[in-house]
Every structure is written in C-alpha cells, then in structure tokens.
C-alpha cells in the first residue's frame, strides 16, 4: 500500500507542477483523452462510463469523484446524475462482494494491490459497527468521504446486504447530484457538445474552474487519509496502553 500511495503522490505532484506551468494542462488532457472520446461514442459512452466507475474501485488509482464530475460534462446534468447513481451502485456492489466473500485476509491483499488506505477502511469498519445503516448513508452522501473504503468496510461488517444496498442508494443520490452539479456548472448552460469547440477564452476559464474543483477534491481526500491514519494511530496507542 505504501508503494502504491507513494506512486500516486508522486504523480499528483508532477501533475500539480505541470498545471502551475500551464493552467490548461489538466483539463486539456482530461478533455482530449476522456471527455471527447466518450462524446464521440454516443450511446456506448454510457457503458464505458459505468465500466470506468467499476474499474476505479478495483484497480485504478482514480478518485470516483473525478469520474462523477466528468459524467455531467459528457452527458449533461440529469443523465450525469442517473449514470452517476447507477455507476456508484455497481462499483459499491462489486467492492462489497469482494470484501464480503474474501473476508479480511482477501481485503488486505486486495488493498495492497490497488493502493486503498487500509487504515481508512479500519476507521469505516468501526464506524459501521457502531452506527450501521446510517454510517453507510452518511459515508455515501458526504462528498468528502472516500467512496470505496465504505464498501470494503461494509463487506467485512455484520450489516445485512439488503440494508447495505438501500443505504448505498440513499447516500449515492445526493453525492451524484453534488458532483453532477459541479461538472454541469462548467458547461455554463451549454450542451456537452459545447466542449468540442471551446473558444480559447472559454477554454481557459473552464480549465481554471476544473483545476480549482479537482485540487480541492484531491486535497480534501488527502486530508481525510491523513486524519484516518492519525486517528487509527491514536486508537492503537490507546489499546497498547490499556494492555500494559
């Protein structure tokens, strides 16, 4: 996990530096290699989007928040919301299944391969144990809480699958709406095809908005990881002191 996390941090620093040098760098590449190719696929773009939602939860070090954000830029607000909810449910179902069937040993092995924050999962595990249904609802609904650790933690908890899926659905709706709104706001009221022929001044404006949203989201996620590690460390210290 440490190696994968280090790689992600190094890549993020490089992207940050390149974005400072050229403030259109990040959006240029997202638009060129992700948004425009999906816009060209028409009907099939929805399936690729859902596939990416599932993929990022398993092996790709890509925040689901970034995929959700881009969804509204590709499909518009309402379709961005609908596909965001469906994608969230699919990724939540698969990660829950992996965790539930494999147990803690498989979860730890999977976490090492995909770079998940195991301490974040540990915090979520305890949270779900204490609060059950509502812990999952809040974990889904609050945009700054990492999405996938909630699924993995739920899989090793005692919560019933029916309650897990209902809580996931309830929490996924406001989360999808939030990120769809952010993505759609960058279209400035235009259709997604507007992104194909952006004038230079508007391109720079959208790039700045995208940079701001992306780095705020990424920064909050990093802070959540740091907070989870500190909290987990303090909890382990308390256990050690009690054992003495």
Tab-separated table of C-alpha atoms in Angstrom:
chain	number	residue	atom	x	y	z
A	1	UNK	CA	0.000	0.000	0.000
A	2	UNK	CA	2.829	2.390	0.870
A	3	UNK	CA	4.437	1.897	-2.568
A	4	UNK	CA	1.152	2.453	-4.424
A	5	UNK	CA	0.335	5.501	-2.303
A	6	UNK	CA	3.821	6.929	-2.896
A	7	UNK	CA	3.423	6.488	-6.657
A	8	UNK	CA	0.048	8.272	-6.561
A	9	UNK	CA	1.543	11.138	-4.542
A	10	UNK	CA	4.497	11.499	-6.961
A	11	UNK	CA	2.177	11.520	-9.994
A	12	UNK	CA	-0.062	14.069	-8.276
A	13	UNK	CA	2.898	16.348	-7.532
A	14	UNK	CA	4.039	16.139	-11.163
A	15	UNK	CA	0.514	16.964	-12.383
A	16	UNK	CA	0.336	19.863	-9.924
A	17	UNK	CA	3.653	21.292	-11.141
A	18	UNK	CA	2.659	20.924	-14.806
A	19	UNK	CA	-0.664	22.620	-14.042
A	20	UNK	CA	1.134	25.556	-12.430
A	21	UNK	CA	3.335	25.871	-15.515
A	22	UNK	CA	0.322	25.619	-17.834
A	23	UNK	CA	-3.067	26.093	-16.168
A	24	UNK	CA	-4.802	24.360	-19.086
A	25	UNK	CA	-2.665	21.186	-18.837
A	26	UNK	CA	-5.013	19.139	-16.671
A	27	UNK	CA	-8.260	19.967	-18.444
A	28	UNK	CA	-6.600	19.691	-21.869
A	29	UNK	CA	-5.667	16.058	-21.207
A	30	UNK	CA	-8.942	15.132	-19.481
A	31	UNK	CA	-10.838	16.668	-22.401
A	32	UNK	CA	-8.626	15.107	-25.094
A	33	UNK	CA	-8.291	11.575	-23.731
A	34	UNK	CA	-11.503	11.126	-21.743
A	35	UNK	CA	-14.322	13.595	-22.406
A	36	UNK	CA	-14.106	13.997	-26.211
A	37	UNK	CA	-13.608	10.251	-26.960
A	38	UNK	CA	-16.724	9.474	-24.912
A	39	UNK	CA	-18.689	12.247	-26.605
A	40	UNK	CA	-17.822	10.653	-29.965
A	41	UNK	CA	-19.107	7.230	-28.845
A	42	UNK	CA	-22.680	8.398	-28.431
A	43	UNK	CA	-24.896	5.671	-26.891
A	44	UNK	CA	-21.923	3.454	-25.980
A	45	UNK	CA	-20.342	6.196	-23.891
A	46	UNK	CA	-22.702	5.373	-21.015
A	47	UNK	CA	-21.377	1.798	-20.829
A	48	UNK	CA	-17.762	2.984	-20.898
A	49	UNK	CA	-18.568	5.447	-18.115
A	50	UNK	CA	-20.119	2.702	-15.960
A	51	UNK	CA	-17.157	0.431	-16.682
A	52	UNK	CA	-14.759	3.154	-15.514
A	53	UNK	CA	-16.772	3.620	-12.323
A	54	UNK	CA	-16.298	-0.062	-11.542
A	55	UNK	CA	-12.671	-0.128	-12.695
A	56	UNK	CA	-11.593	2.761	-10.500
A	57	UNK	CA	-12.963	0.991	-7.441
A	58	UNK	CA	-10.876	-2.118	-8.097
A	59	UNK	CA	-7.539	-1.342	-9.721
A	60	UNK	CA	-7.285	2.239	-10.897
A	61	UNK	CA	-5.879	4.956	-8.602
A	62	UNK	CA	-8.520	7.365	-9.914
A	63	UNK	CA	-10.957	9.008	-7.493
A	64	UNK	CA	-14.589	8.135	-8.237
A	65	UNK	CA	-15.244	11.831	-7.610
A	66	UNK	CA	-13.322	12.773	-10.766
A	67	UNK	CA	-15.316	10.293	-12.862
A	68	UNK	CA	-18.608	11.581	-11.421
A	69	UNK	CA	-17.528	15.162	-12.078
A	70	UNK	CA	-16.742	14.386	-15.716
A	71	UNK	CA	-20.019	12.493	-16.158
A	72	UNK	CA	-22.155	15.629	-16.190
A	73	UNK	CA	-19.758	17.280	-18.628
A	74	UNK	CA	-20.260	14.355	-21.009
A	75	UNK	CA	-23.948	13.511	-20.550
A	76	UNK	CA	-25.474	16.685	-19.129
A	77	UNK	CA	-26.862	17.206	-15.641
A	78	UNK	CA	-29.741	14.717	-15.366
A	79	UNK	CA	-28.063	11.890	-17.247
A	80	UNK	CA	-24.920	12.641	-15.254
A	81	UNK	CA	-26.931	12.165	-12.061
A	82	UNK	CA	-28.644	8.968	-13.263
A	83	UNK	CA	-25.474	7.349	-14.579
A	84	UNK	CA	-23.585	8.525	-11.501
A	85	UNK	CA	-26.074	6.719	-9.253
A	86	UNK	CA	-26.010	3.562	-11.385
A	87	UNK	CA	-22.201	3.601	-11.548
A	88	UNK	CA	-21.957	4.154	-7.806
A	89	UNK	CA	-24.295	1.228	-7.140
A	90	UNK	CA	-22.361	-1.069	-9.495
A	91	UNK	CA	-18.963	-0.232	-8.015
A	92	UNK	CA	-20.401	-0.461	-4.493
A	93	UNK	CA	-21.893	-3.898	-5.235
A	94	UNK	CA	-18.650	-5.301	-6.659
A	95	UNK	CA	-16.362	-3.952	-3.931
A	96	UNK	CA	-18.813	-5.162	-1.276
A	97	UNK	CA	-18.874	-8.614	-2.893
A	98	UNK	CA	-15.064	-8.832	-3.000
A	99	UNK	CA	-14.797	-7.827	0.638
A	100	UNK	CA	-17.740	-9.915	1.856
A	101	UNK	CA	-16.702	-13.122	0.080
A	102	UNK	CA	-12.992	-12.855	0.711
A	103	UNK	CA	-13.094	-11.674	4.289
A	104	UNK	CA	-10.387	-9.628	5.943
A	105	UNK	CA	-7.448	-11.598	4.513
A	106	UNK	CA	-8.552	-11.060	0.913
A	107	UNK	CA	-9.448	-7.469	1.681
A	108	UNK	CA	-5.959	-6.758	2.960
A	109	UNK	CA	-4.364	-8.435	-0.095
A	110	UNK	CA	-6.652	-6.506	-2.449
A	111	UNK	CA	-5.941	-3.297	-0.589
A	112	UNK	CA	-2.220	-3.784	-1.131
A	113	UNK	CA	-2.681	-4.253	-4.880
A	114	UNK	CA	-4.943	-1.291	-5.537
A	115	UNK	CA	-3.450	1.104	-3.012
A	116	UNK	CA	-6.503	1.515	-0.792
A	117	UNK	CA	-5.918	3.190	2.557
A	118	UNK	CA	-6.235	0.210	4.912
A	119	UNK	CA	-6.434	2.453	7.945
A	120	UNK	CA	-9.293	4.370	6.345
A	121	UNK	CA	-11.087	1.041	5.882
A	122	UNK	CA	-10.390	0.225	9.523
A	123	UNK	CA	-11.974	3.515	10.624
A	124	UNK	CA	-15.004	2.889	8.411
A	125	UNK	CA	-15.256	-0.656	9.762
A	126	UNK	CA	-15.535	0.626	13.324
A	127	UNK	CA	-17.910	3.399	12.267
A	128	UNK	CA	-20.260	0.931	10.550
A	129	UNK	CA	-20.089	-1.394	13.553
A	130	UNK	CA	-21.257	1.456	15.799
A	131	UNK	CA	-23.775	3.181	13.542
A	132	UNK	CA	-24.750	0.515	10.997
A	133	UNK	CA	-27.210	1.659	8.311
A	134	UNK	CA	-26.739	5.387	8.900
A	135	UNK	CA	-22.953	5.140	8.781
A	136	UNK	CA	-23.231	3.923	5.181
A	137	UNK	CA	-25.816	6.563	4.246
A	138	UNK	CA	-23.574	9.346	5.576
A	139	UNK	CA	-20.447	7.744	4.112
A	140	UNK	CA	-22.070	7.830	0.680
A	141	UNK	CA	-23.834	11.165	0.911
A	142	UNK	CA	-20.987	13.345	2.206
A	143	UNK	CA	-18.835	14.203	-0.848
A	144	UNK	CA	-15.543	14.478	1.057
A	145	UNK	CA	-15.690	10.932	2.471
A	146	UNK	CA	-13.875	8.430	0.257
A	147	UNK	CA	-16.406	6.209	-1.512
A	148	UNK	CA	-14.682	2.833	-1.865
A	149	UNK	CA	-13.412	2.255	1.701
A	150	UNK	CA	-17.054	2.410	2.830
A	151	UNK	CA	-17.883	-0.509	0.516
A	152	UNK	CA	-14.913	-2.594	1.589
A	153	UNK	CA	-15.569	-1.924	5.269
A	154	UNK	CA	-19.262	-2.811	4.869
A	155	UNK	CA	-18.285	-6.151	3.320
A	156	UNK	CA	-16.467	-7.254	6.456
A	157	UNK	CA	-19.132	-5.891	8.812
A	158	UNK	CA	-22.269	-7.604	10.083
A	159	UNK	CA	-24.653	-5.362	8.173
A	160	UNK	CA	-27.272	-7.197	6.111
A	161	UNK	CA	-26.839	-6.937	2.312
A	162	UNK	CA	-30.375	-5.546	1.901
A	163	UNK	CA	-29.650	-2.738	4.363
A	164	UNK	CA	-26.289	-2.085	2.711
A	165	UNK	CA	-27.787	-1.620	-0.755
A	166	UNK	CA	-30.660	0.547	0.476
A	167	UNK	CA	-28.266	2.758	2.451
A	168	UNK	CA	-25.917	2.936	-0.553
A	169	UNK	CA	-28.739	4.026	-2.857
A	170	UNK	CA	-29.978	6.687	-0.450
A	171	UNK	CA	-26.483	8.085	0.038
A	172	UNK	CA	-25.472	7.874	-3.626
A	173	UNK	CA	-28.268	10.200	-4.782
A	174	UNK	CA	-27.073	13.442	-3.100
A	175	UNK	CA	-23.452	12.556	-3.900
A	176	UNK	CA	-24.225	12.104	-7.606
A	177	UNK	CA	-26.266	15.321	-7.669
A	178	UNK	CA	-23.447	17.268	-5.998
A	179	UNK	CA	-20.749	16.202	-8.476
A	180	UNK	CA	-23.089	16.417	-11.460
A	181	UNK	CA	-23.878	19.993	-10.498
A	182	UNK	CA	-20.179	20.865	-10.279
A	183	UNK	CA	-19.480	19.273	-13.656
A	184	UNK	CA	-22.515	20.772	-15.363
A	185	UNK	CA	-21.760	24.246	-13.984
A	186	UNK	CA	-18.584	24.263	-16.089
A	187	UNK	CA	-20.697	23.952	-19.235
A	188	UNK	CA	-22.166	27.370	-18.444
A	189	UNK	CA	-25.644	26.264	-19.515
A	190	UNK	CA	-24.497	24.746	-22.826
A	191	UNK	CA	-24.878	21.195	-24.126
A	192	UNK	CA	-21.917	18.804	-23.622
A	193	UNK	CA	-21.015	19.129	-27.313
A	194	UNK	CA	-20.039	22.693	-26.387
A	195	UNK	CA	-16.753	21.229	-25.106
A	196	UNK	CA	-15.744	20.151	-28.621
A	197	UNK	CA	-15.454	23.716	-29.940
A	198	UNK	CA	-14.471	25.815	-26.965
A	199	UNK	CA	-13.143	29.298	-27.848
A	200	UNK	CA	-9.739	29.987	-26.268
A	201	UNK	CA	-11.028	32.411	-23.632
A	202	UNK	CA	-13.758	29.999	-22.516
A	203	UNK	CA	-11.316	27.104	-22.640
A	204	UNK	CA	-9.028	28.888	-20.186
A	205	UNK	CA	-11.988	29.769	-17.964
A	206	UNK	CA	-13.222	26.154	-17.847
A	207	UNK	CA	-9.647	24.975	-17.236
A	208	UNK	CA	-9.326	27.232	-14.177
A	209	UNK	CA	-12.667	26.017	-12.798
A	210	UNK	CA	-11.698	22.403	-13.389
A	211	UNK	CA	-8.300	22.902	-11.718
A	212	UNK	CA	-9.887	24.517	-8.673
A	213	UNK	CA	-12.506	21.795	-8.228
A	214	UNK	CA	-10.057	18.966	-8.885
A	215	UNK	CA	-7.394	20.159	-6.424
A	216	UNK	CA	-9.956	21.000	-3.742
A	217	UNK	CA	-11.407	17.473	-4.067
A	218	UNK	CA	-7.958	15.882	-4.115
A	219	UNK	CA	-6.746	17.991	-1.204
A	220	UNK	CA	-9.741	17.061	0.938
A	221	UNK	CA	-9.277	13.360	0.132
A	222	UNK	CA	-5.612	13.552	1.147
A	223	UNK	CA	-6.581	15.292	4.392
A	224	UNK	CA	-9.143	12.543	5.048
A	225	UNK	CA	-6.431	9.917	4.569
A	226	UNK	CA	-4.067	11.754	6.913
A	227	UNK	CA	-6.839	12.173	9.504
A	228	UNK	CA	-7.735	8.462	9.270
A	229	UNK	CA	-4.113	7.461	9.783
A	230	UNK	CA	-3.711	9.783	12.783
A	231	UNK	CA	-6.980	8.552	14.297
A	232	UNK	CA	-6.003	4.932	13.720
A	233	UNK	CA	-2.557	5.517	15.235
A	234	UNK	CA	-4.039	7.128	18.361
A	235	UNK	CA	-6.526	4.284	18.714
A	236	UNK	CA	-3.738	1.693	18.502
A	237	UNK	CA	-1.736	3.587	21.103
A	238	UNK	CA	-4.708	3.619	23.467
A	239	UNK	CA	-5.106	-0.147	23.044
A	240	UNK	CA	-1.403	-0.660	23.773
A	241	UNK	CA	-1.610	1.468	26.915
A	242	UNK	CA	-4.652	-0.437	28.163
A	243	UNK	CA	-2.894	-3.751	27.538
A	244	UNK	CA	0.070	-2.740	29.733
